[in-house]
Tab-separated table of C-alpha atoms and ligand atoms in Angstrom:
chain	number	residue	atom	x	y	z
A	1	UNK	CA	-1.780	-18.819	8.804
A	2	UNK	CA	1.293	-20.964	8.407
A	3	UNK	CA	3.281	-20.515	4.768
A	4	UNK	CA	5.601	-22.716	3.174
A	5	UNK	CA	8.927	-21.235	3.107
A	6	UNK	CA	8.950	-22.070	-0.389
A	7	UNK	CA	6.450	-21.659	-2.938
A	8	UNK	CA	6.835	-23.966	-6.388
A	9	UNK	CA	5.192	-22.852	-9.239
A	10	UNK	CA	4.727	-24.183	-12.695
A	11	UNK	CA	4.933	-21.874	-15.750
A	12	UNK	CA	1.999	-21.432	-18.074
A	13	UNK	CA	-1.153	-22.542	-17.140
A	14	UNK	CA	-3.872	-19.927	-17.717
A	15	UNK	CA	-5.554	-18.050	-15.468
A	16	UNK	CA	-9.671	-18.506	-15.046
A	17	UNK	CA	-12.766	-17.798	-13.239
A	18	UNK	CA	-13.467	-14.517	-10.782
A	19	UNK	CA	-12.322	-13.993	-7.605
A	20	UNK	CA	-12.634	-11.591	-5.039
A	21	UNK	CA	-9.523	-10.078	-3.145
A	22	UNK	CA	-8.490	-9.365	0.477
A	23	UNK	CA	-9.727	-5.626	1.602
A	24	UNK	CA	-7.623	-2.786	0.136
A	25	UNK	CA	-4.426	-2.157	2.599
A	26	UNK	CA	-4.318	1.754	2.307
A	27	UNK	CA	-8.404	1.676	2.975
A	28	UNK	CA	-7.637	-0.771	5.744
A	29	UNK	CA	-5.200	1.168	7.762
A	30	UNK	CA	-7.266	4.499	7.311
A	31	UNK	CA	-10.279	2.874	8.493
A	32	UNK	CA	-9.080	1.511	11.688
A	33	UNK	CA	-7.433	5.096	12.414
A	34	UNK	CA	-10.335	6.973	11.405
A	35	UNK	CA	-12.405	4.340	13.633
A	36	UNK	CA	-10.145	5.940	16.670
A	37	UNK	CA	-10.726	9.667	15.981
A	38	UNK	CA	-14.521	9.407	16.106
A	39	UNK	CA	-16.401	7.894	19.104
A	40	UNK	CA	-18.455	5.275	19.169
A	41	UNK	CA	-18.463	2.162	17.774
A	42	UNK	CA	-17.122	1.219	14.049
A	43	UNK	CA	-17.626	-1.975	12.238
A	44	UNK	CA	-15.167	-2.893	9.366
A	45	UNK	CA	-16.031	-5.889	6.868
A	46	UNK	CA	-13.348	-7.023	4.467
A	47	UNK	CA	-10.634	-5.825	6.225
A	48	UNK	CA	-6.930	-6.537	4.919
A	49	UNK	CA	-5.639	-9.480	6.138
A	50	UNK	CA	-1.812	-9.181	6.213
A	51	UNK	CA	0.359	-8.007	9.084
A	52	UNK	CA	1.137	-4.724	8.084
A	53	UNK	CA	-2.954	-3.734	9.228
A	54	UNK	CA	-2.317	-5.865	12.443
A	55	UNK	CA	0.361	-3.577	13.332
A	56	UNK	CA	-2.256	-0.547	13.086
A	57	UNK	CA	-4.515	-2.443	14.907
A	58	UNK	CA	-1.975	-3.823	17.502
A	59	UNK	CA	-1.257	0.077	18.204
A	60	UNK	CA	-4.448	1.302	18.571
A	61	UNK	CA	-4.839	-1.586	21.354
A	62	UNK	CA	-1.621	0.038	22.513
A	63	UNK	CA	-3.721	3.549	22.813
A	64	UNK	CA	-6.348	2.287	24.552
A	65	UNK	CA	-8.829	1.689	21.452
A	66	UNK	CA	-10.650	-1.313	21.173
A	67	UNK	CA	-10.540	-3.488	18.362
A	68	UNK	CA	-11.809	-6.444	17.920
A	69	UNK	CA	-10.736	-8.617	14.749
A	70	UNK	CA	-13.062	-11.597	13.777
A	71	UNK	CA	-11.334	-14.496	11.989
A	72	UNK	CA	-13.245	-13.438	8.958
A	73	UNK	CA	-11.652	-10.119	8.632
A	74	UNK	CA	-14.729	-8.229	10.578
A	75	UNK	CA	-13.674	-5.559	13.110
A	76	UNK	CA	-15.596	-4.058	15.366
A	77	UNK	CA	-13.604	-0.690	16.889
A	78	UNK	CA	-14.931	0.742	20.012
A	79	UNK	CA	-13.455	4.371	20.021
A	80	UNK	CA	-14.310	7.771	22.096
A	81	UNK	CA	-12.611	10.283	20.548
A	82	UNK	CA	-8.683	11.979	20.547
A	83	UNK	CA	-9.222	12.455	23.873
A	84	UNK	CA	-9.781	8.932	24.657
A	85	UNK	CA	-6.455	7.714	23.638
A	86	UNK	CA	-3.954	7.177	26.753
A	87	UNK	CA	-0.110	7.041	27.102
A	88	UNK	CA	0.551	3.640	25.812
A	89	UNK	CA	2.180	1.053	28.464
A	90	UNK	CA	4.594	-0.209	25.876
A	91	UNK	CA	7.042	0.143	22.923
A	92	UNK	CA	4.703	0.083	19.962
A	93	UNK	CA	5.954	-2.563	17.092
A	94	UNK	CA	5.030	-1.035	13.633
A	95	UNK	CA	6.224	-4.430	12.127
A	96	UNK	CA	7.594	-3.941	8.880
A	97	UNK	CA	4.736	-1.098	8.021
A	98	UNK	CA	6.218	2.090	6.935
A	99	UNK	CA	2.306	3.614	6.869
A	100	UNK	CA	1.703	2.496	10.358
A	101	UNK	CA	4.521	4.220	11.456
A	102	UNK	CA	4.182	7.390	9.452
A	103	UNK	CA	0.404	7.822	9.987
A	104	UNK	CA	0.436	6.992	13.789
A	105	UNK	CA	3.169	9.721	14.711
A	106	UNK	CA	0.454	12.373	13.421
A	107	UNK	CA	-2.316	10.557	15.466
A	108	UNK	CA	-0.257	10.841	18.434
A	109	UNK	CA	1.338	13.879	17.350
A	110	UNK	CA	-1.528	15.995	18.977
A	111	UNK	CA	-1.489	13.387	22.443
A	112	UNK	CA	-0.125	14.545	25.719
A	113	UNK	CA	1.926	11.932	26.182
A	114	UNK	CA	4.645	9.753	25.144
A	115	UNK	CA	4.408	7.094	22.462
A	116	UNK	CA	7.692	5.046	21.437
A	117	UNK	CA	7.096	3.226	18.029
A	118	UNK	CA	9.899	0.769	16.655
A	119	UNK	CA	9.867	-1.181	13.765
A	120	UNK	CA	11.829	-4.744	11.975
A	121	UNK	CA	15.374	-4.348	10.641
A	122	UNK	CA	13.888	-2.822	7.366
A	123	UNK	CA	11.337	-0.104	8.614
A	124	UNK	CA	14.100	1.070	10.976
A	125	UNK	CA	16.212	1.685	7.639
A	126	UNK	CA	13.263	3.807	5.768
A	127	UNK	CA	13.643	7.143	5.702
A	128	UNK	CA	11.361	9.011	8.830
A	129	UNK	CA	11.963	13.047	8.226
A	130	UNK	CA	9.867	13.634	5.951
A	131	UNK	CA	7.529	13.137	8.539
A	132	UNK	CA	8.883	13.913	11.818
A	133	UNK	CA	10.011	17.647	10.491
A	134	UNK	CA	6.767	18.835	9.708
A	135	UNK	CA	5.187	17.580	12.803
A	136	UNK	CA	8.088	19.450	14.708
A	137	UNK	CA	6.809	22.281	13.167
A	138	UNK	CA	3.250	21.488	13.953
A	139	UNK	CA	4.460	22.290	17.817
A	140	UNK	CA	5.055	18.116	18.342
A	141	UNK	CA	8.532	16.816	20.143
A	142	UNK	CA	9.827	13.839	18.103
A	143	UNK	CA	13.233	12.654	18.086
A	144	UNK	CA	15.093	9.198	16.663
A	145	UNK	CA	18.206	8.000	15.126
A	146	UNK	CA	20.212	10.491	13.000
A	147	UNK	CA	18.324	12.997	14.351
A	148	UNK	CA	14.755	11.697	13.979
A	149	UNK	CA	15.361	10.155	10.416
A	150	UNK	CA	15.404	6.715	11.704
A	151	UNK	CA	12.886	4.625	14.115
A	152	UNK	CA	12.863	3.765	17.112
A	153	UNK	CA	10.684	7.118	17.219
A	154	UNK	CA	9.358	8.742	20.050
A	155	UNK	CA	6.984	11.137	20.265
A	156	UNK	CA	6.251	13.546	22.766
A	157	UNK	CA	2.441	15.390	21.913
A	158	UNK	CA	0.758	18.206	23.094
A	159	UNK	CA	-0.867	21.159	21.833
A	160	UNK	CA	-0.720	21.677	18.178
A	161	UNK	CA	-0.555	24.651	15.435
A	162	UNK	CA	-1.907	24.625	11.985
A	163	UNK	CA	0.832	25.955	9.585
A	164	UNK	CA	1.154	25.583	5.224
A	165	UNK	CA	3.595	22.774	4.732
A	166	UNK	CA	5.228	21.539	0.994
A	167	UNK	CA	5.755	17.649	1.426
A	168	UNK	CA	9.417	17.108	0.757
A	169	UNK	CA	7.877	14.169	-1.125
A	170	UNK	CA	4.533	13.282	-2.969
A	171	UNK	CA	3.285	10.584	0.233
A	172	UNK	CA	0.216	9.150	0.856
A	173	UNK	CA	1.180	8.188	4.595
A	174	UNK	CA	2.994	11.786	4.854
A	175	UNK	CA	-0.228	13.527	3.872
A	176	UNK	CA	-2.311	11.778	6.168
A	177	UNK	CA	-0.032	12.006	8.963
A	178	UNK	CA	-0.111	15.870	8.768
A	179	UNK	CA	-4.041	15.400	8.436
A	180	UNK	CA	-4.301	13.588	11.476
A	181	UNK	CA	-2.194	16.428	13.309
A	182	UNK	CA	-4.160	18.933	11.074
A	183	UNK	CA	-7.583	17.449	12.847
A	184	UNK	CA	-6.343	18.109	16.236
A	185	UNK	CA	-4.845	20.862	15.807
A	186	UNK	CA	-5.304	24.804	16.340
A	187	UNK	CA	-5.874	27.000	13.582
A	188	UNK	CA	-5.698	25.794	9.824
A	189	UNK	CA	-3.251	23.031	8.669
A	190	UNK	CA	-2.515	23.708	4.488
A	191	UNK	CA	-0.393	20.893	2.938
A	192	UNK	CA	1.248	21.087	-0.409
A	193	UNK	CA	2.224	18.174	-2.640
A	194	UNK	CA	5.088	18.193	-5.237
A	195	UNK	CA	2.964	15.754	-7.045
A	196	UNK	CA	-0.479	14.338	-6.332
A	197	UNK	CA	-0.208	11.008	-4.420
A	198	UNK	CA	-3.123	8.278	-3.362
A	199	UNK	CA	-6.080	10.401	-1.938
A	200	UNK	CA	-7.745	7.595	0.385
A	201	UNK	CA	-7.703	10.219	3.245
A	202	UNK	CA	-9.487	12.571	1.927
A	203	UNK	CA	-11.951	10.848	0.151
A	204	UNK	CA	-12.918	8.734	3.357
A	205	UNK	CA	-12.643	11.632	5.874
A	206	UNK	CA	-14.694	13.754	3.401
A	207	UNK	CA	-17.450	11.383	3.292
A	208	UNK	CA	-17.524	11.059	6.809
A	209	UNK	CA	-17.902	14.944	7.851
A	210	UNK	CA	-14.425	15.863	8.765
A	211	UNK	CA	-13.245	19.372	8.330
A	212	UNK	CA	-10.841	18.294	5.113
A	213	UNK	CA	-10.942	20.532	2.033
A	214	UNK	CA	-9.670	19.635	-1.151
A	215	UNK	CA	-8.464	22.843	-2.925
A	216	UNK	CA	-6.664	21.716	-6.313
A	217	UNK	CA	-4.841	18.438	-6.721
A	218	UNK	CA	-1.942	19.621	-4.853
A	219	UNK	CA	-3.072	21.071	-1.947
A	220	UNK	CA	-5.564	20.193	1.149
A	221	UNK	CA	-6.660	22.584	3.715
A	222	UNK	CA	-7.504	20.859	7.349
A	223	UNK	CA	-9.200	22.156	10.701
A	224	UNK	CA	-9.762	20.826	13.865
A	225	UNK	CA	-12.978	17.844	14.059
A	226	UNK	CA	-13.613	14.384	13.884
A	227	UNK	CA	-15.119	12.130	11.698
A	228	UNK	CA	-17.866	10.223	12.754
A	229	UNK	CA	-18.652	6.569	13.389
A	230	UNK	CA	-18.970	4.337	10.396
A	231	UNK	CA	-19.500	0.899	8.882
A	232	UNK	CA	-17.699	0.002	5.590
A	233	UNK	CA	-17.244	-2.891	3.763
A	234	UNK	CA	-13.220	-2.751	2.513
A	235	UNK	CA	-13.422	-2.755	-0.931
A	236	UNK	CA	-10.479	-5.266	-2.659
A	237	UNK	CA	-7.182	-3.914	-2.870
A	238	UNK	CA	-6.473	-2.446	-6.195
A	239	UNK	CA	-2.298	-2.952	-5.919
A	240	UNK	CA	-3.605	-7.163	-4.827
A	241	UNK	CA	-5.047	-7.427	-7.781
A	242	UNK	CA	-2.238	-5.618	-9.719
A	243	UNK	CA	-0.785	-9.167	-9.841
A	244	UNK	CA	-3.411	-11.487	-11.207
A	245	UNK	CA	-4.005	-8.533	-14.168
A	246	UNK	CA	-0.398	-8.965	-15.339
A	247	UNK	CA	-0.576	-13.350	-14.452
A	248	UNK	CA	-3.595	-13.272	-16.741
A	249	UNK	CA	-2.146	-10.584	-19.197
A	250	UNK	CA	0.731	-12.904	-19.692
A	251	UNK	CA	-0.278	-16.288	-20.060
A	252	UNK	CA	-1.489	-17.079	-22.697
A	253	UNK	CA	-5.593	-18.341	-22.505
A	254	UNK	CA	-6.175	-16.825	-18.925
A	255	UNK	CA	-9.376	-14.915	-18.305
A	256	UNK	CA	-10.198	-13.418	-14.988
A	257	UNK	CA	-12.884	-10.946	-13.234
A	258	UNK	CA	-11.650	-9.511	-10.028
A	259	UNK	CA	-14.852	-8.571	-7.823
A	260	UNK	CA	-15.852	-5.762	-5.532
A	261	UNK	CA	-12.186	-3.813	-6.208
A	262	UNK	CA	-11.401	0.007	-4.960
A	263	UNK	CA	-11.471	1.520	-8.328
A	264	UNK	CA	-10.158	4.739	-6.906
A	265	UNK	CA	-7.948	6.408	-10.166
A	266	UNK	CA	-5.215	6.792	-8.478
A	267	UNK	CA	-4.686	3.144	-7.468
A	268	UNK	CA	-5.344	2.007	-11.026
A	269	UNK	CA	-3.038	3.575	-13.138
A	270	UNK	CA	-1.495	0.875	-13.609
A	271	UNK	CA	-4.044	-0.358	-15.948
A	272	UNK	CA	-4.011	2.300	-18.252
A	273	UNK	CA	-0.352	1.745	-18.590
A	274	UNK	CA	-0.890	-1.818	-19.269
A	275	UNK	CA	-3.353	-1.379	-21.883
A	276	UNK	CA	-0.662	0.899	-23.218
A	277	UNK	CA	1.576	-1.921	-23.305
A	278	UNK	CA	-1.676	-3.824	-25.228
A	279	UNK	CA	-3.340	-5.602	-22.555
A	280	UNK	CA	-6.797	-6.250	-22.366
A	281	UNK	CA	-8.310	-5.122	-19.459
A	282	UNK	CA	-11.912	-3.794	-18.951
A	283	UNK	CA	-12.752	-2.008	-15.931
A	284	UNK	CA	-16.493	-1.108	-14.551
A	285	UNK	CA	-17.495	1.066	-11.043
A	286	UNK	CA	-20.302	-0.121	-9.776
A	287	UNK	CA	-21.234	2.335	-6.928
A	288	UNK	CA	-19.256	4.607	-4.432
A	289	UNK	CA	-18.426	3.688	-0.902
A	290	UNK	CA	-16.816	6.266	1.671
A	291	UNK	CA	-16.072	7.971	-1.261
A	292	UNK	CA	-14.181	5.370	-2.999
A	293	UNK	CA	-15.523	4.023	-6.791
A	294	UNK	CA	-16.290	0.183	-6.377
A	295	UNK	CA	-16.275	-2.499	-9.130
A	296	UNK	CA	-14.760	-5.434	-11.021
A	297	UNK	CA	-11.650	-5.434	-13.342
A	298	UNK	CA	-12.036	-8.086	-16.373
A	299	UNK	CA	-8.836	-8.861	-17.554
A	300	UNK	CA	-7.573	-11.476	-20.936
A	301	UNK	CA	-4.493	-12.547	-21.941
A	302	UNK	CA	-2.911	-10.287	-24.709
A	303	UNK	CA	0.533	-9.990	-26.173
A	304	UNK	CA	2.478	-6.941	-24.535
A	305	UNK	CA	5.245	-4.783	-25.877
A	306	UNK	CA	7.503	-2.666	-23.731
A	307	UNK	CA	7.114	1.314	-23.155
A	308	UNK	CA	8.483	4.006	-21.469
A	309	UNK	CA	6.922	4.397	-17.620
A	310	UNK	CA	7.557	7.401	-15.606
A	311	UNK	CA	6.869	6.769	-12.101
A	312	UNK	CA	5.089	8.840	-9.641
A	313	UNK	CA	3.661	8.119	-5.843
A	314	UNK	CA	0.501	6.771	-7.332
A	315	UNK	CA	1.675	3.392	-9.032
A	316	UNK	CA	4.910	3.562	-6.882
A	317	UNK	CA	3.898	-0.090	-5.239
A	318	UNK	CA	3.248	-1.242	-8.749
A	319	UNK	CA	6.046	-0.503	-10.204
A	320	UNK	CA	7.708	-3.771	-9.692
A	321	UNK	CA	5.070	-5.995	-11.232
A	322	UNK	CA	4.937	-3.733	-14.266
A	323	UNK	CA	8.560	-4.299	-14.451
A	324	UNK	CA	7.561	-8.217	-14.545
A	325	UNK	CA	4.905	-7.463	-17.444
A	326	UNK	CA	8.097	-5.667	-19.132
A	327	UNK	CA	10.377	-9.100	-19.089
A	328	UNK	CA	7.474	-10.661	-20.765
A	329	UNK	CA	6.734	-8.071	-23.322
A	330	UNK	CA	8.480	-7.588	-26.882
A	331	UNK	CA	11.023	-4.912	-26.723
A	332	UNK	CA	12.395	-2.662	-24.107
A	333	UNK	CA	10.402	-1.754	-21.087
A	334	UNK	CA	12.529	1.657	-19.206
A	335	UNK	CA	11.015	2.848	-15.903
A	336	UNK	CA	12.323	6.128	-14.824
A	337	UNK	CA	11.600	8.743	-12.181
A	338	UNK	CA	11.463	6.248	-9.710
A	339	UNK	CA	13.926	6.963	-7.184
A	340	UNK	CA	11.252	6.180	-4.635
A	341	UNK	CA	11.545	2.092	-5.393
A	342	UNK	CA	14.851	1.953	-3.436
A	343	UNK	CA	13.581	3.111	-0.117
A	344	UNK	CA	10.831	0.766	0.132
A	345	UNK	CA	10.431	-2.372	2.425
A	346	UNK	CA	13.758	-3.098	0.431
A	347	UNK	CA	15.576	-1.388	-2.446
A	348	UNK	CA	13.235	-2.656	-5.129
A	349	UNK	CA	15.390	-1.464	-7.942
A	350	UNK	CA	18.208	-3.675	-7.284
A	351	UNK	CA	16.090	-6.436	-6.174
A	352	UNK	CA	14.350	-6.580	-9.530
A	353	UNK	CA	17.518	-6.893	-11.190
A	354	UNK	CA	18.637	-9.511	-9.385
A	355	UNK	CA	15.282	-11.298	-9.799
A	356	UNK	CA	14.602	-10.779	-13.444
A	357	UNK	CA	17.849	-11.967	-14.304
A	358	UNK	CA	17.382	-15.448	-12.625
A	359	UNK	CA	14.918	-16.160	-15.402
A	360	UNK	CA	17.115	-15.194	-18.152
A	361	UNK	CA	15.750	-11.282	-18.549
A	362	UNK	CA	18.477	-8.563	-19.466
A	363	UNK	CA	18.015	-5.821	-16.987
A	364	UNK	CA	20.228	-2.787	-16.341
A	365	UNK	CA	19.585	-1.045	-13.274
A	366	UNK	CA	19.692	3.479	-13.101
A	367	UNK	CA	19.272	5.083	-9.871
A	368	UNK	CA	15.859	6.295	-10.802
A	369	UNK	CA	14.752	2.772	-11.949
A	370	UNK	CA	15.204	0.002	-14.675
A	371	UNK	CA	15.573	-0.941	-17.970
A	372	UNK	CA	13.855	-4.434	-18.960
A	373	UNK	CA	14.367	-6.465	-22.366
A	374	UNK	CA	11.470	-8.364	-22.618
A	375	UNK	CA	11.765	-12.148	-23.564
A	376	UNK	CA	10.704	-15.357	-23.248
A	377	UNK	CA	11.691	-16.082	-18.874
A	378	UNK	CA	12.409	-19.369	-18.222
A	379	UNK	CA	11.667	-20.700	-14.662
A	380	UNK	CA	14.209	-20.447	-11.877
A	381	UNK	CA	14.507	-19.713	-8.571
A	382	UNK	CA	14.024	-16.168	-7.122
A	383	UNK	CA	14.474	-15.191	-3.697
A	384	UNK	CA	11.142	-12.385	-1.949
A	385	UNK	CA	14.177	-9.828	-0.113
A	386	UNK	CA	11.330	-10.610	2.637
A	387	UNK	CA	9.868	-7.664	0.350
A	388	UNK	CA	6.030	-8.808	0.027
A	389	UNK	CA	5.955	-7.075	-3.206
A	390	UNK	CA	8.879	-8.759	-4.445
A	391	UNK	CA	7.621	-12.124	-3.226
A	392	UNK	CA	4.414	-11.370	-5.638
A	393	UNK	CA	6.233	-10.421	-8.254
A	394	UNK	CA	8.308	-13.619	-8.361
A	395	UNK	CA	5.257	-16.112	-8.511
A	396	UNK	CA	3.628	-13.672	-11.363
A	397	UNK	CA	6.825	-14.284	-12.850
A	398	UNK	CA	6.605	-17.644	-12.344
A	399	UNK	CA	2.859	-17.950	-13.572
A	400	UNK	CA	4.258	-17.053	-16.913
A	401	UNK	CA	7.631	-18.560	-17.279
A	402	UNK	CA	8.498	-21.769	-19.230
A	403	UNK	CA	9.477	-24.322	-16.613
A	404	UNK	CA	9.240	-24.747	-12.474
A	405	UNK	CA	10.065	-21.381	-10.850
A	406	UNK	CA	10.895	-21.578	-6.673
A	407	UNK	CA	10.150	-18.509	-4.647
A	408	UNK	CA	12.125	-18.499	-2.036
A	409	UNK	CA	11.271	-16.270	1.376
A	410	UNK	CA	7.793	-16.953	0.354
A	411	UNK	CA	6.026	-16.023	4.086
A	412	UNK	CA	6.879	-12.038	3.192
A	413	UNK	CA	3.625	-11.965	1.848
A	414	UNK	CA	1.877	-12.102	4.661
A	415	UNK	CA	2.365	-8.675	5.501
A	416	UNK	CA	-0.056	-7.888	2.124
A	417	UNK	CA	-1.825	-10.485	1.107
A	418	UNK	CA	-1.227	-13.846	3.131
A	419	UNK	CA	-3.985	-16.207	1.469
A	420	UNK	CA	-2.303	-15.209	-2.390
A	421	UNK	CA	-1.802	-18.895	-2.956
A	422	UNK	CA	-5.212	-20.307	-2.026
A	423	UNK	CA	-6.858	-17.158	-4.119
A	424	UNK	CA	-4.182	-18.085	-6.776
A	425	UNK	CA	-5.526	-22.070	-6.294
A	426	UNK	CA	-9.039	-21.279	-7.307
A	427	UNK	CA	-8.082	-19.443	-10.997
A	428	UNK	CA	-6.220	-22.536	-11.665
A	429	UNK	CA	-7.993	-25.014	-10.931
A	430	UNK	CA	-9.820	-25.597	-13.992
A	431	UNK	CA	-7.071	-26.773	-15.948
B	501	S3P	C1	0.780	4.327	1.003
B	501	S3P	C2	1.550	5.213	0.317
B	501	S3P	C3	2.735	4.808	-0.430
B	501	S3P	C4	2.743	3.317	-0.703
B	501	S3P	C5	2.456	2.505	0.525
B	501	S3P	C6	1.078	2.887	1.066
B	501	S3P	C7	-0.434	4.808	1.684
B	501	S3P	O1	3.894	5.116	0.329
B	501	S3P	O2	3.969	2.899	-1.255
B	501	S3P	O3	2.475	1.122	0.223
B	501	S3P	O4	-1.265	3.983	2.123
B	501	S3P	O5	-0.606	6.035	1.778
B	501	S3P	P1	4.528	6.617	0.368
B	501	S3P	O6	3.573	7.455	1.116
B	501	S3P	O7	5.835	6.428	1.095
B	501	S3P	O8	4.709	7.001	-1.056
């Protein structure tokens, strides 16, 4: 899909109708890895779109596992086990996807060979030992800039150990990095979080048969297995439709029913801290799949004041659009704790100030996040940081602001969510 460079937005038309989102990213990524662990054949319906999952895919080609993609997001991934995967033939390009990266250097952690993964300008900036030190520990040989905490990677595998690890960090792609060593791995593989983060892994692995064992919200216990060969339809991606809850939350009129969403709790805090701000948002499971709650998230427009927000791993990729909800809210809106926002695809933090402030938003910037006044934004233009977040954020912005607001760097979002302004197109088109 070709995007403009430039997306041009006018401020204040509601929001209306349902609509049903691109497959969940984090769900995406896991499935496709999962798909190579078991053997046979897996088929994947819904799957995200964006380039970040075409990088996991890409490198499972790269390992010898076939996937096909259909132009309609099926995948059909033909797999036979760890010991099927072979010494890849080339560098592998993790793109600008931090959880490709992450997760695949546990995958091939356990691998008797050599893998060599790279990334763009900004994954090779993003911090890589919190990963590569516990997999060194695991009995695994990886190396990289400044001493294996930048990419290019490489990683030599072999034969693994289990051992008790404390994540330096709450991490969703950490955890399931160690999990994917864990699974090949001798002996028993206990991880420790500081704080609980997304829980995708173990909910899909769990309902698939693999030897993962929740044993409080801090800590899994892992031994060596497989899961089997599945079919799943992607549910939507709960941090996708973060977006349209705050577009329709803020202007004024809108009211929208996202379909067929992963309602998984710890993707969608973000709504409880929106009704905090006094949204109106209704939100209903509808069944379970892989372990995941399914359903639809009704959302119309309400008038917001700010709060405080203390961030944590689970609404770390949310963060910014709550931020956006903030400039449009009475009062202050402070988000703190959230250190994390400045070592993602780009320092989020300062891009937010620099953003919010185009449209006329007061916004003081702390090393552990922001403080927003909330106002009345007037359009402007805003530049993406070719940060697909960022790039969201803007148009949301834009949605509500008084006036014509250009995005600039608009083609970052294809890495999450590519068809945004065609999904966007069909809520508006009423008017
Ligand atoms: C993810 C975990 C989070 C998140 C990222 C996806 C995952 O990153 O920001 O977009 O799928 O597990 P960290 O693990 O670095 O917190």
């Amino acid at each position: 899909m070709t995007l403009s460079p430039e997306l041009v937005l006018h401020g204040g038309r509601p929001l209306r109708g349902r609509l049903r989102l691109p497959g969940c990213k984090g769900i995406s990524h896991r499935a496709l890895l999962f798909s190579a662990l078991g053997e046979g054949r897996s088929h994947i319906t819904n799957l995200a779109d964006g380039e970040d999952v075409s990088s996991t895919a890409a490198a499972l080609d790269h390992l010898g596992v076939r996937v096909r993609i259909g132009a309609d997001g099926a995948a059909a991934i033909m797999a036979h086990g760890v010991d099927g995967l072979r010494e890849p033939e080339a560098v592998i390009d993790c793109g600008n996807s931090g959880t490709t990266m992450r997760m695949l250097c546990g995958l091939v952690a356990g691998r008797p060979f050599l893998s060599i993964l790279t990334g763009d300008t900004s994954l090779s900036r993003r911090p890589m030992r919190r990963v590569v030190d516990p997999l060194r520990a695991m009995g695994a040989r990886l190396d990289g800039r400044a001493d294996g905490e930048l990419a290019p990677l490489t990683v030599r595998g072999g034969s693994l150990h289990g051992i008790a690890h404390e994540l330096a960090v709450a991490s969703g792609q950490v955890k399931t990095a160690l999990v994917l060593a864990g699974l090949q791995a001798d002996g028993e593989t206990e991880i420790v979080e500081p704080a609980p983060s997304r829980d995708h892994t173990e909910r899909m692995l769990g309902a698939l048969g693999a030897p993962i064992e929740r044993v409080d919200d801090r800590t899994l216990r892992v031994r060596a297995g497989a899961p089997q060969a599945f079919e799943l339809v992607v549910p939507g991606d709960p941090s996708s439709a973060a977006f349209f809850v705050v577009a329709a939350s803020i202007v004024p009129g809108s009211s929208i029913v996202l379909e067929d969403v992963s309602l998984n709790p710890g993707r969608i805090e973000y709504v409880e801290i929106l009704r905090e701000m006094g949204a109106r948002i209704e939100v209903e499971v509808t069944e379970t799949r892989l372990g995941e709650p399914v359903g639809s998230i009704t959302v119309e427009a309400a008038p917001l004041h700010g709060i405080e927000i203390s961030g944590h791993e689970a609404i770390i990729d949310e963060l910014p659009v709550l931020a956006v909800a903030g400039a449009f809210a009475d009062g202050i809106t402070t988000i703190r704790d959230a250190a994390e926002m400045a070592v993602k695809e780009t320092n989020r933090i300062g891009a937010l100030e620099q953003e919010l402030s185009q449209l006329g938003i007061g916004v003081e910037t702390r090393p552990d996040g922001l403080v927003v006044r909330g106002g009345s934004p007037t359009g402007a233009t805003m530049k993406s940081h070719g940060d697909h977040r960022i790039a969201l954020c803007a148009a949301v912005a834009g949605l509500g602001a008084v006036g014509e607001t250009t995005v600039r760097g608009w083609p970052a979002v294809a890495i999450s969510y590519p068809r945004f302004e065609a999904d966007l197109a069909t809520l508006l088109e009423d008017e």
